[in-house]
mmCIF file of C-alpha atoms in Angstrom:
data_model
loop_
_atom_site.group_PDB
_atom_site.id
_atom_site.type_symbol
_atom_site.label_atom_id
_atom_site.label_comp_id
_atom_site.label_asym_id
_atom_site.label_seq_id
_atom_site.Cartn_x
_atom_site.Cartn_y
_atom_site.Cartn_z
ATOM 1 C CA MET E 1 26.896 -24.584 4.054
ATOM 2 C CA ARG E 2 23.522 -25.815 5.316
ATOM 3 C CA SER E 3 22.092 -29.087 4.065
ATOM 4 C CA PRO E 4 18.880 -29.048 1.978
ATOM 5 C CA ILE E 5 16.913 -30.473 4.901
ATOM 6 C CA GLU E 6 18.165 -27.667 7.165
ATOM 7 C CA VAL E 7 17.187 -25.073 4.580
ATOM 8 C CA LEU E 8 13.716 -26.560 4.170
ATOM 9 C CA SER E 9 13.120 -26.904 7.901
ATOM 10 C CA SER E 10 14.048 -23.268 8.468
ATOM 11 C CA LEU E 11 11.778 -22.042 5.682
ATOM 12 C CA VAL E 12 8.766 -24.130 6.680
ATOM 13 C CA HIS E 13 8.899 -23.009 10.301
ATOM 14 C CA SER E 14 9.320 -19.322 9.495
ATOM 15 C CA PRO E 15 6.053 -17.360 10.017
ATOM 16 C CA THR E 16 6.651 -15.399 6.782
ATOM 17 C CA ARG E 17 8.941 -15.866 3.796
ATOM 18 C CA LEU E 18 10.449 -13.344 1.392
ATOM 19 C CA ILE E 19 10.045 -14.975 -2.005
ATOM 20 C CA CYS E 20 11.019 -13.796 -5.486
ATOM 21 C CA GLY E 21 8.611 -14.892 -8.204
ATOM 22 C CA ILE E 22 10.027 -14.816 -11.737
ATOM 23 C CA MET E 23 7.899 -14.884 -14.875
ATOM 24 C CA SER E 24 8.867 -14.501 -18.534
ATOM 25 C CA GLY E 25 5.889 -15.173 -20.744
ATOM 26 C CA THR E 26 5.083 -16.055 -24.329
ATOM 27 C CA SER E 27 5.424 -12.435 -25.420
ATOM 28 C CA VAL E 28 9.205 -12.798 -24.811
ATOM 29 C CA ASP E 29 9.476 -9.104 -24.007
ATOM 30 C CA ALA E 30 10.749 -8.985 -20.444
ATOM 31 C CA VAL E 31 11.548 -10.767 -17.197
ATOM 32 C CA ASP E 32 9.050 -9.897 -14.459
ATOM 33 C CA VAL E 33 10.229 -10.237 -10.856
ATOM 34 C CA GLY E 34 7.983 -9.835 -7.849
ATOM 35 C CA LEU E 35 9.541 -9.652 -4.380
ATOM 36 C CA VAL E 36 6.732 -10.947 -2.197
ATOM 37 C CA ARG E 37 6.321 -11.451 1.528
ATOM 38 C CA VAL E 38 4.183 -14.569 1.873
ATOM 39 C CA THR E 39 2.422 -15.602 5.063
ATOM 40 C CA GLY E 40 0.708 -18.942 5.592
ATOM 41 C CA SER E 41 -0.122 -21.427 2.863
ATOM 42 C CA GLY E 42 -3.110 -22.970 1.121
ATOM 43 C CA PRO E 43 -6.400 -21.081 1.638
ATOM 44 C CA ALA E 44 -4.771 -19.151 4.503
ATOM 45 C CA THR E 45 -2.156 -17.613 2.185
ATOM 46 C CA SER E 46 -1.699 -13.858 2.260
ATOM 47 C CA VAL E 47 0.774 -11.820 0.228
ATOM 48 C CA ASP E 48 2.386 -8.418 0.418
ATOM 49 C CA LEU E 49 4.144 -7.258 -2.746
ATOM 50 C CA VAL E 50 7.308 -5.570 -1.538
ATOM 51 C CA HIS E 51 8.628 -4.590 -4.967
ATOM 52 C CA TYR E 52 8.098 -5.372 -8.633
ATOM 53 C CA SER E 53 10.504 -4.868 -11.515
ATOM 54 C CA GLU E 54 10.431 -5.530 -15.220
ATOM 55 C CA THR E 55 13.717 -6.171 -17.037
ATOM 56 C CA LEU E 56 13.559 -6.046 -20.822
ATOM 57 C CA TYR E 57 15.340 -8.818 -22.667
ATOM 58 C CA ALA E 58 18.407 -7.680 -24.598
ATOM 59 C CA GLU E 59 17.657 -7.878 -28.317
ATOM 60 C CA GLU E 60 20.274 -10.606 -28.872
ATOM 61 C CA ILE E 61 18.835 -12.794 -26.110
ATOM 62 C CA GLN E 62 15.278 -12.213 -27.303
ATOM 63 C CA GLN E 63 16.263 -13.349 -30.797
ATOM 64 C CA ARG E 64 18.009 -16.438 -29.369
ATOM 65 C CA ILE E 65 14.780 -17.337 -27.586
ATOM 66 C CA PHE E 66 12.653 -16.869 -30.707
ATOM 67 C CA ASP E 67 15.105 -18.975 -32.738
ATOM 68 C CA CYS E 68 15.062 -21.780 -30.156
ATOM 69 C CA MET E 69 11.257 -21.866 -30.256
ATOM 70 C CA GLU E 70 11.193 -22.913 -33.919
ATOM 71 C CA ALA E 71 12.371 -26.281 -35.231
ATOM 72 C CA SER E 72 13.765 -24.679 -38.392
ATOM 73 C CA THR E 73 16.081 -22.324 -36.462
ATOM 74 C CA SER E 74 16.948 -24.280 -33.305
ATOM 75 C CA ASN E 75 19.539 -26.908 -32.442
ATOM 76 C CA VAL E 76 20.643 -28.777 -29.336
ATOM 77 C CA PHE E 77 23.721 -26.569 -28.841
ATOM 78 C CA ASP E 78 21.687 -23.347 -28.780
ATOM 79 C CA ILE E 79 19.027 -24.797 -26.476
ATOM 80 C CA CYS E 80 21.697 -26.135 -24.117
ATOM 81 C CA VAL E 81 23.383 -22.719 -23.927
ATOM 82 C CA LEU E 82 20.082 -20.851 -23.553
ATOM 83 C CA ASP E 83 19.041 -22.976 -20.567
ATOM 84 C CA ALA E 84 22.071 -21.765 -18.594
ATOM 85 C CA LEU E 85 22.092 -18.268 -20.115
ATOM 86 C CA LEU E 86 18.580 -17.487 -18.938
ATOM 87 C CA ALA E 87 19.507 -18.451 -15.379
ATOM 88 C CA HIS E 88 22.187 -15.737 -15.545
ATOM 89 C CA VAL E 89 19.622 -13.257 -16.895
ATOM 90 C CA TYR E 90 17.195 -14.158 -14.106
ATOM 91 C CA ALA E 91 19.929 -13.861 -11.457
ATOM 92 C CA ASP E 92 20.702 -10.327 -12.622
ATOM 93 C CA ALA E 93 16.984 -9.475 -12.581
ATOM 94 C CA VAL E 94 16.650 -10.762 -9.003
ATOM 95 C CA ARG E 95 19.694 -8.766 -7.899
ATOM 96 C CA GLN E 96 18.291 -5.635 -9.538
ATOM 97 C CA THR E 97 14.924 -6.104 -7.839
ATOM 98 C CA CYS E 98 16.532 -6.584 -4.436
ATOM 99 C CA THR E 99 18.705 -3.499 -4.902
ATOM 100 C CA GLU E 100 15.721 -1.365 -5.902
ATOM 101 C CA ALA E 101 13.775 -2.654 -2.884
ATOM 102 C CA GLY E 102 16.649 -2.031 -0.450
ATOM 103 C CA PHE E 103 17.259 -5.700 0.363
ATOM 104 C CA ALA E 104 20.390 -7.815 0.201
ATOM 105 C CA ILE E 105 19.898 -10.913 -1.918
ATOM 106 C CA ARG E 106 20.845 -13.067 1.087
ATOM 107 C CA GLU E 107 17.615 -11.874 2.745
ATOM 108 C CA VAL E 108 15.523 -13.632 0.067
ATOM 109 C CA ASP E 109 14.287 -16.985 1.356
ATOM 110 C CA LEU E 110 13.168 -18.645 -1.864
ATOM 111 C CA ILE E 111 12.797 -18.105 -5.617
ATOM 112 C CA GLY E 112 9.880 -19.408 -7.681
ATOM 113 C CA MET E 113 10.980 -19.475 -11.328
ATOM 114 C CA HIS E 114 8.641 -20.279 -14.196
ATOM 115 C CA GLY E 115 11.328 -20.138 -16.907
ATOM 116 C CA GLN E 116 10.879 -19.313 -20.584
ATOM 117 C CA THR E 117 8.657 -21.775 -22.424
ATOM 118 C CA LEU E 118 10.361 -22.967 -25.616
ATOM 119 C CA HIS E 119 7.914 -25.713 -26.501
ATOM 120 C CA HIS E 120 4.689 -27.036 -25.050
ATOM 121 C CA VAL E 121 3.205 -30.398 -26.067
ATOM 122 C CA PRO E 122 -0.071 -30.750 -24.117
ATOM 123 C CA GLU E 123 -1.470 -33.612 -26.188
ATOM 124 C CA PRO E 124 0.101 -37.080 -25.852
ATOM 125 C CA VAL E 125 2.746 -38.143 -28.341
ATOM 126 C CA LEU E 126 2.926 -41.935 -28.771
ATOM 127 C CA THR E 127 6.547 -43.093 -28.783
ATOM 128 C CA GLY E 128 7.034 -46.815 -28.513
ATOM 129 C CA GLN E 129 4.875 -47.965 -25.624
ATOM 130 C CA TYR E 130 4.719 -44.530 -24.014
ATOM 131 C CA ALA E 131 2.210 -41.716 -24.509
ATOM 132 C CA VAL E 132 4.115 -38.624 -23.431
ATOM 133 C CA ARG E 133 3.042 -35.048 -22.735
ATOM 134 C CA SER E 134 5.845 -32.560 -22.247
ATOM 135 C CA SER E 135 6.743 -28.917 -21.786
ATOM 136 C CA PHE E 136 10.171 -27.306 -21.685
ATOM 137 C CA GLN E 137 10.862 -24.080 -19.826
ATOM 138 C CA ALA E 138 14.445 -22.891 -20.377
ATOM 139 C CA GLY E 139 16.261 -21.469 -17.379
ATOM 140 C CA SER E 140 18.096 -23.890 -15.092
ATOM 141 C CA GLY E 141 16.906 -23.832 -11.502
ATOM 142 C CA ALA E 142 20.196 -25.355 -10.328
ATOM 143 C CA VAL E 143 22.243 -22.658 -12.094
ATOM 144 C CA LEU E 144 20.038 -19.896 -10.677
ATOM 145 C CA ALA E 145 20.381 -21.288 -7.145
ATOM 146 C CA ALA E 146 24.165 -21.485 -7.510
ATOM 147 C CA LEU E 147 24.432 -17.929 -8.862
ATOM 148 C CA THR E 148 22.211 -16.314 -6.218
ATOM 149 C CA GLY E 149 22.771 -18.529 -3.193
ATOM 150 C CA VAL E 150 18.977 -18.707 -2.847
ATOM 151 C CA PRO E 151 16.958 -21.983 -3.063
ATOM 152 C CA VAL E 152 14.859 -22.255 -6.221
ATOM 153 C CA VAL E 153 11.610 -24.017 -7.045
ATOM 154 C CA SER E 154 11.121 -24.484 -10.800
ATOM 155 C CA ASP E 155 9.655 -26.957 -13.342
ATOM 156 C CA PHE E 156 6.107 -26.285 -12.212
ATOM 157 C CA ARG E 157 4.307 -27.856 -15.181
ATOM 158 C CA VAL E 158 5.784 -31.320 -15.602
ATOM 159 C CA ALA E 159 4.199 -33.234 -12.701
ATOM 160 C CA ASP E 160 0.711 -32.293 -13.862
ATOM 161 C CA MET E 161 1.566 -33.419 -17.410
ATOM 162 C CA ALA E 162 2.948 -36.730 -16.166
ATOM 163 C CA LEU E 163 -0.531 -37.334 -14.728
ATOM 164 C CA GLY E 164 -2.241 -36.688 -18.052
ATOM 165 C CA GLY E 165 -2.794 -32.956 -17.589
ATOM 166 C CA GLN E 166 -2.065 -30.066 -19.905
ATOM 167 C CA GLY E 167 0.377 -28.524 -17.447
ATOM 168 C CA ALA E 168 -1.510 -25.271 -17.948
ATOM 169 C CA PRO E 169 -2.947 -23.000 -16.905
ATOM 170 C CA LEU E 170 -1.414 -23.042 -13.404
ATOM 171 C CA VAL E 171 -2.242 -19.535 -12.175
ATOM 172 C CA PRO E 172 -5.948 -20.375 -11.551
ATOM 173 C CA TYR E 173 -4.993 -22.171 -8.335
ATOM 174 C CA VAL E 174 -3.363 -18.965 -7.094
ATOM 175 C CA ASP E 175 -6.370 -16.975 -8.319
ATOM 176 C CA TYR E 176 -8.508 -19.176 -6.093
ATOM 177 C CA LEU E 177 -6.238 -18.728 -3.059
ATOM 178 C CA LEU E 178 -5.919 -14.954 -3.323
ATOM 179 C CA PHE E 179 -8.875 -13.558 -5.233
ATOM 180 C CA ARG E 180 -12.035 -15.609 -4.618
ATOM 181 C CA SER E 181 -15.004 -13.660 -3.299
ATOM 182 C CA ASP E 182 -18.024 -14.572 -1.211
ATOM 183 C CA GLU E 183 -20.096 -11.795 -2.809
ATOM 184 C CA GLU E 184 -19.498 -11.714 -6.562
ATOM 185 C CA ASP E 185 -18.781 -13.959 -9.513
ATOM 186 C CA ARG E 186 -15.354 -13.096 -10.860
ATOM 187 C CA ILE E 187 -13.529 -13.696 -14.114
ATOM 188 C CA LEU E 188 -9.794 -13.100 -13.990
ATOM 189 C CA LEU E 189 -8.741 -12.442 -17.576
ATOM 190 C CA ASN E 190 -5.058 -12.347 -18.454
ATOM 191 C CA ILE E 191 -4.116 -10.971 -21.874
ATOM 192 C CA GLY E 192 -0.461 -11.845 -22.243
ATOM 193 C CA GLY E 193 1.100 -13.431 -25.311
ATOM 194 C CA ILE E 194 -1.692 -15.983 -24.907
ATOM 195 C CA ALA E 195 -5.019 -14.981 -23.360
ATOM 196 C CA ASN E 196 -6.406 -17.114 -20.545
ATOM 197 C CA MET E 197 -9.101 -16.836 -17.938
ATOM 198 C CA THR E 198 -10.159 -18.087 -14.522
ATOM 199 C CA TRP E 199 -13.833 -18.282 -13.528
ATOM 200 C CA LEU E 200 -14.420 -17.933 -9.773
ATOM 201 C CA PRO E 201 -18.116 -18.219 -8.885
ATOM 202 C CA ALA E 202 -19.072 -16.464 -5.653
ATOM 203 C CA ALA E 203 -18.123 -18.522 -2.584
ATOM 204 C CA CYS E 204 -16.635 -21.205 -4.812
ATOM 205 C CA THR E 205 -14.694 -24.273 -3.749
ATOM 206 C CA GLU E 206 -11.522 -25.442 -5.518
ATOM 207 C CA ALA E 207 -13.598 -27.947 -7.456
ATOM 208 C CA GLU E 208 -15.780 -25.170 -8.893
ATOM 209 C CA VAL E 209 -12.902 -23.183 -10.418
ATOM 210 C CA VAL E 210 -12.965 -23.182 -14.225
ATOM 211 C CA ALA E 211 -10.057 -22.000 -16.373
ATOM 212 C CA TRP E 212 -8.456 -22.474 -19.773
ATOM 213 C CA ASP E 213 -6.447 -20.750 -22.482
ATOM 214 C CA LEU E 214 -8.522 -18.657 -24.877
ATOM 215 C CA GLY E 215 -6.158 -18.213 -27.828
ATOM 216 C CA PRO E 216 -3.679 -15.523 -28.903
ATOM 217 C CA GLY E 217 -3.624 -12.426 -26.751
ATOM 218 C CA ASN E 218 -0.842 -10.068 -27.796
ATOM 219 C CA MET E 219 1.278 -12.664 -29.582
ATOM 220 C CA VAL E 220 0.156 -12.252 -33.191
ATOM 221 C CA VAL E 221 -0.301 -8.478 -32.886
ATOM 222 C CA ASP E 222 3.204 -8.132 -31.434
ATOM 223 C CA ALA E 223 4.701 -10.151 -34.294
ATOM 224 C CA LEU E 224 3.015 -7.904 -36.856
ATOM 225 C CA MET E 225 4.141 -4.787 -35.014
ATOM 226 C CA ARG E 226 7.759 -5.974 -35.024
ATOM 227 C CA GLN E 227 7.664 -6.861 -38.712
ATOM 228 C CA PHE E 228 5.916 -3.781 -40.100
ATOM 229 C CA PHE E 229 6.508 -1.036 -37.550
ATOM 230 C CA GLY E 230 9.749 -2.020 -35.787
ATOM 231 C CA ARG E 231 7.985 -1.829 -32.430
ATOM 232 C CA GLU E 232 7.500 -4.486 -29.771
ATOM 233 C CA PHE E 233 3.757 -3.920 -29.302
ATOM 234 C CA ASP E 234 0.819 -1.743 -30.289
ATOM 235 C CA GLU E 235 0.923 0.880 -27.557
ATOM 236 C CA SER E 236 -2.605 1.673 -26.348
ATOM 237 C CA GLY E 237 -3.971 -0.191 -29.394
ATOM 238 C CA GLU E 238 -3.646 2.951 -31.494
ATOM 239 C CA VAL E 239 -2.411 1.167 -34.630
ATOM 240 C CA ALA E 240 -5.340 -1.254 -34.490
ATOM 241 C CA ALA E 241 -7.750 1.643 -33.983
ATOM 242 C CA SER E 242 -6.427 3.352 -37.114
ATOM 243 C CA GLY E 243 -6.927 0.274 -39.309
ATOM 244 C CA ARG E 244 -9.911 -1.556 -40.756
ATOM 245 C CA VAL E 245 -10.820 -5.115 -39.858
ATOM 246 C CA ASN E 246 -10.888 -7.390 -42.889
ATOM 247 C CA ALA E 247 -13.863 -9.736 -42.534
ATOM 248 C CA ASP E 248 -12.433 -12.485 -44.737
ATOM 249 C CA LEU E 249 -9.078 -12.602 -42.970
ATOM 250 C CA LEU E 250 -10.813 -12.487 -39.588
ATOM 251 C CA SER E 251 -13.004 -15.397 -40.631
ATOM 252 C CA TRP E 252 -9.888 -17.416 -41.486
ATOM 253 C CA MET E 253 -8.305 -16.587 -38.130
ATOM 254 C CA MET E 254 -11.416 -17.516 -36.172
ATOM 255 C CA SER E 255 -11.628 -20.873 -37.988
ATOM 256 C CA HIS E 256 -8.488 -22.122 -36.230
ATOM 257 C CA SER E 257 -9.066 -25.575 -34.752
ATOM 258 C CA PHE E 258 -7.985 -24.468 -31.259
ATOM 259 C CA PHE E 259 -11.099 -22.351 -30.871
ATOM 260 C CA ARG E 260 -13.294 -25.431 -31.401
ATOM 261 C CA GLU E 261 -11.481 -27.628 -28.891
ATOM 262 C CA PRO E 262 -13.268 -28.327 -25.605
ATOM 263 C CA ALA E 263 -11.667 -27.447 -22.286
ATOM 264 C CA PRO E 264 -9.353 -28.285 -20.655
ATOM 265 C CA LYS E 265 -7.046 -26.791 -23.245
ATOM 266 C CA SER E 266 -3.850 -24.789 -23.485
ATOM 267 C CA THR E 267 -1.866 -23.330 -26.333
ATOM 268 C CA GLY E 268 1.215 -21.278 -27.192
ATOM 269 C CA ARG E 269 3.647 -20.445 -29.989
ATOM 270 C CA GLU E 270 3.324 -23.976 -31.336
ATOM 271 C CA ALA E 271 -0.123 -22.955 -32.619
ATOM 272 C CA PHE E 272 0.132 -19.161 -32.982
ATOM 273 C CA GLY E 273 3.848 -18.468 -33.463
ATOM 274 C CA ARG E 274 6.090 -17.837 -36.449
ATOM 275 C CA TYR E 275 4.555 -20.398 -38.820
ATOM 276 C CA TYR E 276 1.051 -19.141 -38.052
ATOM 277 C CA VAL E 277 2.049 -15.528 -38.752
ATOM 278 C CA GLU E 278 3.747 -16.522 -42.020
ATOM 279 C CA THR E 279 0.558 -18.317 -43.093
ATOM 280 C CA LEU E 280 -1.524 -15.315 -42.015
ATOM 281 C CA LEU E 281 0.574 -13.028 -44.208
ATOM 282 C CA GLN E 282 0.225 -15.369 -47.182
ATOM 283 C CA ILE E 283 -3.556 -15.432 -46.774
ATOM 284 C CA ALA E 284 -3.500 -11.620 -46.548
ATOM 285 C CA ARG E 285 -1.556 -11.404 -49.819
ATOM 286 C CA ASP E 286 -4.056 -13.744 -51.472
ATOM 287 C CA LEU E 287 -6.817 -11.429 -50.260
ATOM 288 C CA GLU E 288 -4.860 -8.409 -51.532
ATOM 289 C CA ILE E 289 -4.666 -6.832 -48.084
ATOM 290 C CA ASN E 290 -1.798 -4.364 -48.408
ATOM 291 C CA SER E 291 -2.219 -2.232 -45.302
ATOM 292 C CA PRO E 292 -0.175 -3.214 -42.199
ATOM 293 C CA THR E 293 -2.592 -1.259 -40.026
ATOM 294 C CA ASP E 294 -5.475 -3.380 -41.365
ATOM 295 C CA LEU E 295 -3.499 -6.520 -40.496
ATOM 296 C CA VAL E 296 -2.947 -5.301 -36.930
ATOM 297 C CA ALA E 297 -6.616 -4.289 -36.630
ATOM 298 C CA THR E 298 -7.766 -7.710 -37.840
ATOM 299 C CA ALA E 299 -5.422 -9.638 -35.545
ATOM 300 C CA SER E 300 -6.516 -7.444 -32.630
ATOM 301 C CA GLU E 301 -10.164 -8.098 -33.427
ATOM 302 C CA CYS E 302 -9.433 -11.837 -33.427
ATOM 303 C CA THR E 303 -8.073 -11.502 -29.898
ATOM 304 C CA VAL E 304 -11.191 -9.631 -28.773
ATOM 305 C CA ARG E 305 -13.676 -12.003 -30.413
ATOM 306 C CA SER E 306 -11.959 -15.169 -29.214
ATOM 307 C CA ILE E 307 -12.115 -13.852 -25.640
ATOM 308 C CA ILE E 308 -15.766 -12.796 -25.907
ATOM 309 C CA ARG E 309 -16.698 -16.129 -27.458
ATOM 310 C CA GLU E 310 -15.575 -17.955 -24.310
ATOM 311 C CA LEU E 311 -16.493 -15.415 -21.631
ATOM 312 C CA ALA E 312 -19.949 -14.351 -22.835
ATOM 313 C CA PRO E 313 -21.702 -17.605 -21.787
ATOM 314 C CA LEU E 314 -20.237 -17.285 -18.272
ATOM 315 C CA VAL E 315 -21.289 -13.648 -17.983
ATOM 316 C CA ALA E 316 -24.775 -14.473 -19.279
ATOM 317 C CA ARG E 317 -25.433 -16.982 -16.513
ATOM 318 C CA SER E 318 -24.243 -14.651 -13.747
ATOM 319 C CA ALA E 319 -26.466 -12.177 -11.947
ATOM 320 C CA ALA E 320 -23.467 -9.947 -11.215
ATOM 321 C CA CYS E 321 -20.091 -10.650 -12.796
ATOM 322 C CA SER E 322 -16.885 -8.626 -12.637
ATOM 323 C CA VAL E 323 -14.013 -9.139 -15.079
ATOM 324 C CA TYR E 324 -10.541 -8.260 -13.774
ATOM 325 C CA ILE E 325 -7.955 -7.844 -16.541
ATOM 326 C CA SER E 326 -4.192 -8.272 -16.257
ATOM 327 C CA GLY E 327 -1.284 -8.717 -18.640
ATOM 328 C CA GLY E 328 -0.029 -6.332 -21.307
ATOM 329 C CA GLY E 329 -3.457 -6.297 -22.947
ATOM 330 C CA VAL E 330 -4.917 -4.272 -20.085
ATOM 331 C CA LYS E 331 -3.152 -1.238 -21.634
ATOM 332 C CA ASN E 332 -4.630 -1.822 -25.099
ATOM 333 C CA ASN E 333 -7.655 0.444 -25.555
ATOM 334 C CA PHE E 334 -8.735 -1.386 -28.725
ATOM 335 C CA PHE E 335 -9.046 -4.601 -26.732
ATOM 336 C CA LEU E 336 -10.835 -2.896 -23.847
ATOM 337 C CA ALA E 337 -13.366 -1.140 -26.068
ATOM 338 C CA GLY E 338 -14.218 -4.389 -27.833
ATOM 339 C CA LEU E 339 -14.549 -6.291 -24.566
ATOM 340 C CA ARG E 340 -16.806 -3.644 -23.023
ATOM 341 C CA HIS E 341 -19.065 -3.874 -26.056
ATOM 342 C CA GLY E 342 -19.105 -7.683 -26.218
ATOM 343 C CA LEU E 343 -19.407 -8.217 -22.453
ATOM 344 C CA SER E 344 -21.812 -5.380 -21.737
ATOM 345 C CA ASN E 345 -23.492 -7.250 -18.871
ATOM 346 C CA ALA E 346 -20.243 -7.429 -16.898
ATOM 347 C CA GLU E 347 -18.177 -4.774 -15.157
ATOM 348 C CA LEU E 348 -14.573 -4.583 -16.369
ATOM 349 C CA PHE E 349 -11.716 -3.603 -14.051
ATOM 350 C CA ASP E 350 -7.958 -3.430 -14.124
ATOM 351 C CA ALA E 351 -6.850 -6.405 -11.974
ATOM 352 C CA THR E 352 -4.918 -3.957 -9.795
ATOM 353 C CA ALA E 353 -8.271 -3.382 -8.074
ATOM 354 C CA LEU E 354 -7.769 -6.788 -6.428
ATOM 355 C CA GLY E 355 -4.757 -5.529 -4.493
ATOM 356 C CA VAL E 356 -1.915 -6.794 -6.685
ATOM 357 C CA PRO E 357 -0.675 -4.653 -9.604
ATOM 358 C CA ALA E 358 -1.894 -6.162 -12.871
ATOM 359 C CA ASP E 359 1.632 -6.214 -14.314
ATOM 360 C CA ALA E 360 2.951 -8.133 -11.311
ATOM 361 C CA LYS E 361 0.187 -10.720 -11.001
ATOM 362 C CA GLU E 362 1.944 -13.621 -12.730
ATOM 363 C CA ALA E 363 5.271 -13.037 -10.970
ATOM 364 C CA VAL E 364 3.422 -12.998 -7.634
ATOM 365 C CA SER E 365 1.658 -16.207 -8.650
ATOM 366 C CA PHE E 366 4.926 -18.113 -9.047
ATOM 367 C CA ALA E 367 6.129 -16.860 -5.678
ATOM 368 C CA VAL E 368 2.937 -18.344 -4.214
ATOM 369 C CA LEU E 369 3.363 -21.603 -6.146
ATOM 370 C CA ALA E 370 6.899 -21.925 -4.751
ATOM 371 C CA ASN E 371 5.453 -21.414 -1.266
ATOM 372 C CA GLU E 372 2.867 -24.127 -1.914
ATOM 373 C CA TRP E 373 5.633 -26.561 -2.957
ATOM 374 C CA LEU E 374 7.505 -25.733 0.253
ATOM 375 C CA HIS E 375 4.464 -26.692 2.339
ATOM 376 C CA GLY E 376 3.720 -29.862 0.375
ATOM 377 C CA ASN E 377 0.423 -28.543 -0.958
ATOM 378 C CA CYS E 378 -0.962 -29.827 -4.241
ATOM 379 C CA ALA E 379 -1.249 -26.851 -6.575
ATOM 380 C CA ASN E 380 -2.813 -28.175 -9.760
ATOM 381 C CA LEU E 381 -6.556 -28.238 -10.391
ATOM 382 C CA PRO E 382 -7.404 -31.451 -12.302
ATOM 383 C CA LYS E 383 -10.687 -29.988 -13.547
ATOM 384 C CA VAL E 384 -8.662 -27.180 -15.134
ATOM 385 C CA THR E 385 -5.669 -29.101 -16.503
ATOM 386 C CA GLY E 386 -7.198 -32.548 -17.078
ATOM 387 C CA ALA E 387 -4.742 -34.364 -14.795
ATOM 388 C CA SER E 388 -5.850 -37.618 -13.215
ATOM 389 C CA ARG E 389 -5.218 -36.343 -9.682
ATOM 390 C CA ARG E 390 -3.789 -33.514 -7.591
ATOM 391 C CA ALA E 391 -0.005 -33.093 -7.531
ATOM 392 C CA ILE E 392 2.737 -31.143 -5.784
ATOM 393 C CA LEU E 393 4.235 -28.916 -8.483
ATOM 394 C CA GLY E 394 7.889 -28.039 -8.810
ATOM 395 C CA SER E 395 11.485 -29.193 -8.444
ATOM 396 C CA PHE E 396 13.863 -27.937 -5.755
ATOM 397 C CA SER E 397 17.419 -26.696 -6.256
ATOM 398 C CA VAL E 398 19.700 -25.478 -3.492
#
């Protein structure tokens, strides 16, 4: 067995590396794995997506994750088990991806694993003499490395948070490396469980990148679809399109304090998860809204308006702006129609137009972030996260 220093030396001096990026987001629907050939590092990084796979969570595991995200249904035993369990799930997903791509798992050089966020605390909590920010992504990097025999970089958020940052969003650094343009202003909009965006002015430097979370993307809509329709999401946005937006309920949703917070900011299920949906349903009952389709339409409209609210000022100051959309929301026609109307001065594209399939973009991003750790490159953007300085992101397991 090679020592960690031998492993690292071999990887650093290799001209290219075959890296698996693993992402499982706030929608808690699937594990995304991108098998990526990465060349170079920093601004000289180039990527070739060899294969992408999406492995749906088993219903039992999905429910375990949801339960562990809520204080009322979680306990230390379940969280402890889930941390190891998810590493097994990820190992199977990596093996499946390699098999589909025609590679042996021993040919993979490195794994970049985001893990499954259970709780995110971006604002400082004063405990004794310490003001602590924290974020916990379940899925043990050490267990995954042991199961696959492949070195793993994980825990990407915590170093930034130790330096006073939000630990999110992290993908904007990769957006800058891979997708900046000398000719056009670009907005990279991701509509996952949470919606977030990266603003890349033409010919921008790292310091000019702007990014933050926008609010709920698919998260609230998905919860309503599961409760009322027994489906994981609103395919093509057809349920939303068949309903009517309730102005009073929409007004309540848009009054959420997160939308008034200045950037840098990040959010998750802590703000828009189970408790939020339960409150939403109580408000709907008080307003005598009885139609599930109207609830889905209203929640979908909240997603659209919260995105437009943040992106419209950027589009307005640009002579020519293109918006590239990724995440599950790129398949929602209700979202897309609303965004085209509200951002009429911009051109909207599926992010696949940038050369990486929209579905695979986040998995590819964590392969790149693992590569940046390997080369000792700082991968946070303090202007984006609020950290006091740049930091190398990730922990290594071999």
